[in-house]
Amino acid sequence: MKFSAVLDIGSSKVIAAAVTSAPKGALSVRGMGICPYRGYRLGMLPSKKELASAIASAVELCEEESGLKIRSVCVGVPVPFTKAVVSSAMLRSGFGGAKVVEADIDRIIMLSAPKEPPEGFELMHSTPFDFVVNGNKAVSDPVGIRVSSLEAKVSHIYADTAFTKLVREVLCELHLTADPFIASSVVCSSYVIPGELRASDAVIIDCGGNHCDVMHVLGDAVIDSLAIAMGGNYISNDISLVLRLPTDAGEALKRRFSLTDEKKDDYDKLFIPYEGYVRVKRSLLSDIITARLDELGRYLLENIFELLPASAINAPVYMIGGGISSIPGGTEYISDCIGRPIYDYAAHLDVGCGGERGNVAGRITALALAEFMLNEYGGGIRAAKPNNKIMVTKP
């Protein structure tokens, strides 16, 4: 039985998953282990000791549930530890009206490679987009077209070598290997955005526990990305601090509260071990939650405008991650804050396969990595949906 194991290193938890192929290209999750940890902040590496403990626990849980022995894992590299560099290249001669073949796309990728990569980073992916044939005709896939010239832009995604070194060291101590490192931003775009909509610009917001990552994508290419050091855990901590409750109680109250519930004068009752029941007025919870969401919404709006060129300013927005989706009505509230509709991907998942919606949303990156490994990765190069190509640089 063929299976793939993936490791999603998030800003507040580590997920290890073992998946196999199911009929019609679907995924079958054989096992999944989730372990929270203190995580990272804005590119600062997580503690090696804490990361090792979290990975070991997540892998052990995954192996117990799946009955499989994991020896190597595909490691997702989160946005704060990646850089995107967009360049272009042109093939002017050698066609003479001949058809474009896959080797020509590889030449475009190679010719566009930056001569001086970002210092301290190593190349992971190179994805061509915006193909132009014969100087004026734009196409999504030039392979098979007779041309006299071919040009394209290429998105090169680099990984922070300090991050990959840390992960390799941790995995080595656990008798595991990383094969390969994959940018989470790349796989999420192909997993989340429907095929018929992927030829246009889009924004993906991945809101986790400690981070909110924003990505500008076009097809399979990640054009740019940035990270905001704020996520769902900040709301839980706000509730705990204001109400003087344990952190777990703040998280529970956050997930039980609905921003769409109009009964704000009622009380929410929560049992806390060794302390008994506490009563919290819902209007107070609403004030605490919306204050933080208003702040996050302002940051998101500013950064979306910073990421997008004027030609793509109205690009659709997709939301993944459990930081906001765990709050009923949270995505809709952020949508109002930024003044544009948000497609909440978690709302369209089968909740029955993974618990409540917020929990399922927090596993999307792991599922995207698994789909990539099972269906599209092979030999260092994969044919991406719909027709572009992503070159994966193997260590």
Short mmCIF file of C-alpha atoms in Angstrom, two decimals:
data_model
loop_
_atom_site.label_atom_id
_atom_site.label_comp_id
_atom_site.label_asym_id
_atom_site.label_seq_id
_atom_site.Cartn_x
_atom_site.Cartn_y
_atom_site.Cartn_z
CA MET A 1 0.00 0.00 0.00
CA LYS A 2 1.39 3.38 -1.00
CA PHE A 3 1.12 6.07 1.62
CA SER A 4 2.65 9.48 2.22
CA ALA A 5 3.51 11.10 5.53
CA VAL A 6 3.47 14.87 5.93
CA LEU A 7 4.52 17.27 8.64
CA ASP A 8 2.78 20.62 8.97
CA ILE A 9 4.72 22.90 11.31
CA GLY A 10 2.28 25.62 12.26
CA SER A 11 2.65 28.69 14.45
CA SER A 12 1.02 26.98 17.44
CA LYS A 13 0.79 23.26 16.65
CA VAL A 14 2.48 20.47 14.71
CA ILE A 15 0.46 18.01 12.62
CA ALA A 16 1.74 14.67 11.36
CA ALA A 17 -0.53 12.83 8.93
CA ALA A 18 -0.32 9.54 7.04
CA VAL A 19 -2.55 9.40 3.96
CA THR A 20 -3.29 7.00 1.14
CA SER A 21 -5.11 7.42 -2.16
CA ALA A 22 -8.84 6.75 -2.31
CA PRO A 23 -11.07 6.26 -5.38
CA LYS A 24 -11.48 9.21 -7.76
CA GLY A 25 -8.34 10.94 -6.52
CA ALA A 26 -9.64 11.53 -2.99
CA LEU A 27 -7.50 11.31 0.13
CA SER A 28 -7.85 8.69 2.81
CA VAL A 29 -6.39 9.86 6.13
CA ARG A 30 -5.04 6.76 7.84
CA GLY A 31 -3.80 8.61 10.88
CA MET A 32 -3.25 12.11 12.19
CA GLY A 33 -1.37 13.33 15.24
CA ILE A 34 -1.70 16.90 16.50
CA CYS A 35 0.49 18.42 19.20
CA PRO A 36 0.34 22.05 20.37
CA TYR A 37 3.53 23.90 21.23
CA ARG A 38 4.65 27.49 21.78
CA GLY A 39 5.48 27.90 18.10
CA TYR A 40 7.26 30.83 16.46
CA ARG A 41 6.83 34.56 15.91
CA LEU A 42 7.56 36.46 12.68
CA GLY A 43 10.43 34.37 11.41
CA MET A 44 12.02 33.68 14.81
CA LEU A 45 12.85 30.00 14.94
CA PRO A 46 10.93 27.84 17.39
CA SER A 47 12.77 26.29 20.31
CA LYS A 48 14.58 23.17 19.10
CA LYS A 49 13.66 21.27 22.26
CA GLU A 50 9.97 22.19 22.06
CA LEU A 51 9.81 21.54 18.31
CA ALA A 52 11.43 18.12 18.74
CA SER A 53 8.98 17.21 21.48
CA ALA A 54 5.99 18.34 19.42
CA ILE A 55 7.12 16.49 16.28
CA ALA A 56 7.88 13.32 18.24
CA SER A 57 4.45 13.39 19.89
CA ALA A 58 2.60 14.14 16.64
CA VAL A 59 4.41 11.37 14.74
CA GLU A 60 3.84 8.86 17.55
CA LEU A 61 0.11 9.65 17.64
CA CYS A 62 -0.07 9.36 13.86
CA GLU A 63 1.68 5.98 13.87
CA GLU A 64 -0.57 4.66 16.63
CA GLU A 65 -3.71 5.68 14.77
CA SER A 66 -2.57 4.53 11.33
CA GLY A 67 -0.66 1.39 12.26
CA LEU A 68 2.08 2.55 9.88
CA LYS A 69 5.76 3.14 10.53
CA ILE A 70 6.89 6.58 9.37
CA ARG A 71 10.49 6.94 8.19
CA SER A 72 10.36 10.09 6.04
CA VAL A 73 8.02 13.06 5.89
CA CYS A 74 7.17 15.84 3.49
CA VAL A 75 7.74 19.01 5.51
CA GLY A 76 5.64 22.10 4.88
CA VAL A 77 7.62 25.35 5.17
CA PRO A 78 5.36 28.10 6.58
CA VAL A 79 5.16 31.57 5.06
CA PRO A 80 7.36 33.37 7.65
CA PHE A 81 10.30 31.16 6.57
CA THR A 82 9.91 31.65 2.80
CA LYS A 83 10.66 34.34 0.23
CA ALA A 84 9.19 34.77 -3.24
CA VAL A 85 11.25 36.25 -6.09
CA VAL A 86 9.51 36.86 -9.43
CA SER A 87 11.65 37.11 -12.56
CA SER A 88 11.16 36.57 -16.28
CA ALA A 89 12.86 34.94 -19.26
CA MET A 90 12.43 34.68 -23.02
CA LEU A 91 13.36 32.13 -25.67
CA ARG A 92 13.84 34.07 -28.90
CA SER A 93 15.26 31.49 -31.24
CA GLY A 94 15.31 27.79 -31.89
CA PHE A 95 11.62 27.41 -32.59
CA GLY A 96 11.08 28.36 -36.21
CA GLY A 97 7.42 27.58 -35.85
CA ALA A 98 8.05 24.35 -33.93
CA LYS A 99 5.79 23.24 -31.11
CA VAL A 100 6.68 24.04 -27.50
CA VAL A 101 7.70 20.97 -25.49
CA GLU A 102 8.22 20.41 -21.76
CA ALA A 103 11.98 20.93 -22.14
CA ASP A 104 11.31 24.49 -23.32
CA ILE A 105 9.41 25.22 -20.11
CA ASP A 106 12.36 23.89 -18.14
CA ARG A 107 14.67 26.22 -20.11
CA ILE A 108 12.46 29.19 -19.24
CA ILE A 109 12.66 28.24 -15.57
CA MET A 110 16.43 27.86 -15.67
CA LEU A 111 17.02 31.10 -17.58
CA SER A 112 14.87 33.07 -15.16
CA ALA A 113 16.70 31.87 -12.04
CA PRO A 114 18.05 34.85 -10.08
CA LYS A 115 21.82 35.13 -10.29
CA GLU A 116 21.99 36.15 -6.63
CA PRO A 117 19.45 34.25 -4.50
CA PRO A 118 18.34 35.80 -1.21
CA GLU A 119 21.12 35.42 1.34
CA GLY A 120 20.44 32.65 3.82
CA PHE A 121 17.76 31.00 1.69
CA GLU A 122 17.65 27.89 -0.52
CA LEU A 123 15.46 27.32 -3.58
CA MET A 124 12.40 25.09 -3.19
CA HIS A 125 10.10 25.77 -6.15
CA SER A 126 10.08 27.54 -9.49
CA THR A 127 6.69 28.10 -11.11
CA PRO A 128 6.19 29.78 -14.51
CA PHE A 129 3.09 31.86 -15.21
CA ASP A 130 1.88 34.59 -17.58
CA PHE A 131 3.15 32.83 -20.72
CA VAL A 132 3.38 34.99 -23.85
CA VAL A 133 3.84 33.42 -27.28
CA ASN A 134 4.94 35.32 -30.40
CA GLY A 135 5.20 38.54 -28.43
CA ASN A 136 1.53 39.29 -27.94
CA LYS A 137 -0.59 36.23 -27.21
CA ALA A 138 -1.01 35.19 -23.58
CA VAL A 139 -1.75 31.53 -22.89
CA SER A 140 -2.10 29.41 -19.76
CA ASP A 141 -0.17 26.46 -21.21
CA PRO A 142 2.04 26.85 -24.30
CA VAL A 143 3.00 23.17 -24.61
CA GLY A 144 1.96 21.93 -28.07
CA ILE A 145 1.56 25.43 -29.56
CA ARG A 146 3.68 26.40 -32.60
CA VAL A 147 5.61 29.55 -31.73
CA SER A 148 8.50 31.71 -32.87
CA SER A 149 9.16 33.13 -29.39
CA LEU A 150 8.18 32.21 -25.86
CA GLU A 151 8.42 34.21 -22.67
CA ALA A 152 7.08 33.88 -19.14
CA LYS A 153 7.36 35.14 -15.60
CA VAL A 154 8.57 32.67 -12.99
CA SER A 155 7.93 32.62 -9.25
CA HIS A 156 10.91 31.26 -7.32
CA ILE A 157 10.15 30.27 -3.72
CA TYR A 158 13.04 30.05 -1.28
CA ALA A 159 13.21 28.48 2.19
CA ASP A 160 15.07 29.94 5.14
CA THR A 161 18.12 27.67 5.52
CA ALA A 162 18.14 28.19 9.28
CA PHE A 163 14.62 26.73 9.41
CA THR A 164 15.38 23.76 7.16
CA LYS A 165 18.60 23.05 9.07
CA LEU A 166 16.73 23.08 12.38
CA VAL A 167 14.05 20.73 11.09
CA ARG A 168 16.60 18.35 9.55
CA GLU A 169 18.49 18.18 12.84
CA VAL A 170 15.31 17.47 14.79
CA LEU A 171 14.17 14.80 12.35
CA CYS A 172 17.62 13.18 12.35
CA GLU A 173 17.47 12.86 16.14
CA LEU A 174 14.07 11.19 15.73
CA HIS A 175 15.44 8.85 13.01
CA LEU A 176 13.33 10.55 10.33
CA THR A 177 14.24 12.30 7.08
CA ALA A 178 12.70 15.28 5.31
CA ASP A 179 11.66 14.40 1.75
CA PRO A 180 11.03 17.02 0.45
CA PHE A 181 10.57 20.52 1.87
CA ILE A 182 7.50 22.11 0.27
CA ALA A 183 6.22 25.68 0.65
CA SER A 184 2.84 25.52 2.36
CA SER A 185 1.72 28.55 0.35
CA VAL A 186 2.22 26.68 -2.95
CA VAL A 187 0.21 23.58 -2.04
CA CYS A 188 -2.58 25.54 -0.34
CA SER A 189 -3.32 27.57 -3.45
CA SER A 190 -3.80 24.45 -5.58
CA TYR A 191 -5.82 22.71 -2.87
CA VAL A 192 -8.16 25.56 -1.96
CA ILE A 193 -8.95 27.48 -5.16
CA PRO A 194 -11.28 25.75 -7.65
CA GLY A 195 -9.61 24.86 -10.96
CA GLU A 196 -11.82 27.08 -13.09
CA LEU A 197 -10.91 30.13 -10.98
CA ARG A 198 -7.19 29.58 -10.69
CA ALA A 199 -6.17 31.48 -13.81
CA SER A 200 -6.86 34.77 -12.02
CA ASP A 201 -5.24 36.56 -9.08
CA ALA A 202 -6.41 35.57 -5.62
CA VAL A 203 -5.61 36.21 -1.96
CA ILE A 204 -5.36 33.42 0.61
CA ILE A 205 -5.49 34.26 4.31
CA ASP A 206 -4.20 31.48 6.56
CA CYS A 207 -5.09 32.42 10.12
CA GLY A 208 -3.61 30.08 12.71
CA GLY A 209 -3.03 30.31 16.42
CA ASN A 210 -0.16 32.82 16.55
CA HIS A 211 0.11 33.98 12.95
CA CYS A 212 -2.03 35.23 10.10
CA ASP A 213 -0.30 34.67 6.75
CA VAL A 214 -1.45 36.52 3.63
CA MET A 215 -0.57 35.24 0.14
CA HIS A 216 -1.05 36.68 -3.34
CA VAL A 217 -1.33 33.77 -5.77
CA LEU A 218 -1.90 33.42 -9.50
CA GLY A 219 -2.53 29.92 -10.76
CA ASP A 220 0.13 27.75 -9.13
CA ALA A 221 2.48 30.67 -8.57
CA VAL A 222 2.89 32.48 -5.28
CA ILE A 223 3.60 36.08 -6.25
CA ASP A 224 4.20 37.45 -2.77
CA SER A 225 3.37 36.73 0.87
CA LEU A 226 3.69 38.21 4.32
CA ALA A 227 2.95 37.30 7.92
CA ILE A 228 1.03 39.14 10.64
CA ALA A 229 1.96 38.19 14.20
CA MET A 230 -1.62 37.77 15.35
CA GLY A 231 -3.98 34.81 15.33
CA GLY A 232 -6.78 33.04 17.13
CA ASN A 233 -4.76 32.47 20.30
CA TYR A 234 -4.63 36.22 20.85
CA ILE A 235 -8.42 36.26 21.22
CA SER A 236 -8.33 33.35 23.67
CA ASN A 237 -5.62 35.10 25.69
CA ASP A 238 -7.62 38.35 25.72
CA ILE A 239 -10.63 36.53 27.15
CA SER A 240 -8.51 34.78 29.76
CA LEU A 241 -6.76 37.99 30.84
CA VAL A 242 -9.88 40.16 31.06
CA LEU A 243 -11.94 37.54 32.87
CA ARG A 244 -9.00 36.16 34.88
CA LEU A 245 -9.57 32.63 33.67
CA PRO A 246 -7.21 29.81 32.62
CA THR A 247 -6.12 29.90 28.98
CA ASP A 248 -8.06 26.72 28.18
CA ALA A 249 -11.22 28.38 29.47
CA GLY A 250 -10.63 31.39 27.23
CA GLU A 251 -10.29 29.09 24.21
CA ALA A 252 -13.47 27.21 25.13
CA LEU A 253 -15.47 30.41 25.55
CA LYS A 254 -14.16 31.72 22.21
CA ARG A 255 -15.25 28.60 20.34
CA ARG A 256 -18.68 28.51 22.01
CA PHE A 257 -19.46 32.15 21.34
CA SER A 258 -21.26 33.07 18.13
CA LEU A 259 -20.94 36.53 16.62
CA THR A 260 -24.22 35.94 14.83
CA ASP A 261 -26.15 35.30 18.06
CA GLU A 262 -28.26 38.33 18.91
CA LYS A 263 -28.86 37.27 22.56
CA LYS A 264 -25.99 39.37 23.88
CA ASP A 265 -27.69 39.99 27.24
CA ASP A 266 -27.61 36.29 28.14
CA TYR A 267 -24.87 34.58 30.08
CA ASP A 268 -22.59 31.75 29.05
CA LYS A 269 -21.81 29.18 31.74
CA LEU A 270 -18.57 27.22 31.71
CA PHE A 271 -17.28 24.54 34.09
CA ILE A 272 -13.65 24.94 35.13
CA PRO A 273 -11.97 22.00 36.88
CA TYR A 274 -11.26 22.63 40.58
CA GLU A 275 -13.08 25.97 40.39
CA GLY A 276 -16.65 25.10 39.44
CA TYR A 277 -18.97 26.98 37.09
CA VAL A 278 -18.39 30.57 35.99
CA ARG A 279 -20.97 32.84 34.35
CA VAL A 280 -19.84 35.28 31.66
CA LYS A 281 -22.06 37.88 30.05
CA ARG A 282 -22.13 37.40 26.28
CA SER A 283 -22.02 41.13 25.63
CA LEU A 284 -18.65 41.26 27.41
CA LEU A 285 -17.37 38.31 25.35
CA SER A 286 -18.56 40.09 22.21
CA ASP A 287 -16.65 43.25 23.12
CA ILE A 288 -13.44 41.32 23.80
CA ILE A 289 -13.61 39.24 20.62
CA THR A 290 -14.64 42.02 18.24
CA ALA A 291 -11.95 44.39 19.57
CA ARG A 292 -9.25 41.94 18.53
CA LEU A 293 -10.98 41.09 15.24
CA ASP A 294 -11.23 44.80 14.41
CA GLU A 295 -7.47 45.13 14.93
CA LEU A 296 -6.74 42.06 12.82
CA GLY A 297 -9.11 43.29 10.12
CA ARG A 298 -7.24 46.61 9.87
CA TYR A 299 -3.91 44.81 9.50
CA LEU A 300 -5.33 42.50 6.86
CA LEU A 301 -6.82 45.33 4.83
CA GLU A 302 -3.53 47.26 4.88
CA ASN A 303 -1.49 44.24 3.87
CA ILE A 304 -3.85 43.08 1.11
CA PHE A 305 -3.49 46.47 -0.53
CA GLU A 306 0.27 46.25 -0.05
CA LEU A 307 0.50 42.81 -1.67
CA LEU A 308 -1.75 43.33 -4.67
CA PRO A 309 -0.98 45.43 -7.75
CA ALA A 310 -3.66 47.84 -8.91
CA SER A 311 -4.72 45.40 -11.64
CA ALA A 312 -5.57 42.73 -9.05
CA ILE A 313 -6.97 44.87 -6.26
CA ASN A 314 -10.40 43.20 -6.52
CA ALA A 315 -9.03 39.66 -6.40
CA PRO A 316 -11.18 37.14 -4.49
CA VAL A 317 -10.16 36.31 -0.91
CA TYR A 318 -10.05 32.80 0.57
CA MET A 319 -9.79 31.99 4.28
CA ILE A 320 -8.17 28.87 5.76
CA GLY A 321 -6.79 28.00 9.20
CA GLY A 322 -8.63 27.53 12.47
CA GLY A 323 -7.79 30.86 14.12
CA ILE A 324 -10.88 32.66 12.83
CA SER A 325 -12.99 29.78 11.52
CA SER A 326 -13.23 28.39 15.06
CA ILE A 327 -15.44 31.37 15.95
CA PRO A 328 -18.96 31.08 14.49
CA GLY A 329 -19.43 34.22 12.42
CA GLY A 330 -15.72 35.12 12.65
CA THR A 331 -15.03 34.90 8.93
CA GLU A 332 -18.09 37.00 8.15
CA TYR A 333 -16.96 39.62 10.68
CA ILE A 334 -13.50 39.87 9.10
CA SER A 335 -15.20 40.10 5.71
CA ASP A 336 -17.04 43.20 6.90
CA CYS A 337 -13.80 44.63 8.31
CA ILE A 338 -11.95 44.41 4.99
CA GLY A 339 -14.99 45.37 2.90
CA ARG A 340 -14.96 42.38 0.58
CA PRO A 341 -16.43 38.87 0.57
CA ILE A 342 -14.32 36.02 1.94
CA TYR A 343 -14.67 32.47 0.72
CA ASP A 344 -14.42 30.34 3.88
CA TYR A 345 -12.97 27.08 2.65
CA ALA A 346 -13.65 25.31 5.95
CA ALA A 347 -17.38 25.75 5.49
CA HIS A 348 -17.25 23.41 2.47
CA LEU A 349 -15.31 20.59 4.11
CA ASP A 350 -16.86 17.40 5.44
CA VAL A 351 -17.00 18.30 9.13
CA GLY A 352 -17.88 14.73 9.99
CA CYS A 353 -14.37 13.59 9.10
CA GLY A 354 -12.58 15.79 11.57
CA GLY A 355 -14.77 17.32 14.26
CA GLU A 356 -15.95 20.93 14.44
CA ARG A 357 -15.32 23.31 11.57
CA GLY A 358 -12.53 25.27 13.24
CA ASN A 359 -10.58 22.09 13.90
CA VAL A 360 -11.00 20.90 10.30
CA ALA A 361 -9.90 24.29 8.98
CA GLY A 362 -6.70 24.05 10.99
CA ARG A 363 -5.80 20.85 9.14
CA ILE A 364 -6.13 22.18 5.60
CA THR A 365 -2.40 22.73 5.11
CA ALA A 366 -1.62 19.16 6.17
CA LEU A 367 -4.26 17.84 3.76
CA ALA A 368 -2.90 20.05 0.97
CA LEU A 369 0.61 18.72 1.53
CA ALA A 370 -0.74 15.17 1.48
CA GLU A 371 -2.63 15.69 -1.79
CA PHE A 372 0.49 17.17 -3.37
CA MET A 373 2.64 14.22 -2.35
CA LEU A 374 0.16 11.55 -3.40
CA ASN A 375 -1.14 12.94 -6.66
CA GLU A 376 1.38 15.36 -8.09
CA TYR A 377 4.90 14.97 -6.74
CA GLY A 378 7.36 12.74 -8.54
CA GLY A 379 10.89 12.87 -9.83
CA GLY A 380 11.40 16.42 -8.64
CA ILE A 381 8.88 17.93 -11.08
CA ARG A 382 5.13 17.88 -10.99
CA ALA A 383 2.45 18.93 -13.45
CA ALA A 384 0.37 21.41 -11.54
CA LYS A 385 -3.31 22.20 -11.94
CA PRO A 386 -4.51 23.38 -14.35
CA ASN A 387 -1.53 23.27 -16.71
CA ASN A 388 1.43 25.05 -15.22
CA LYS A 389 4.55 23.34 -13.94
CA ILE A 390 6.23 23.53 -10.57
CA MET A 391 9.85 22.48 -10.38
CA VAL A 392 10.74 21.16 -6.94
CA THR A 393 14.39 21.44 -5.99
CA LYS A 394 15.38 18.30 -4.15
CA PRO A 395 18.02 18.47 -1.40
#
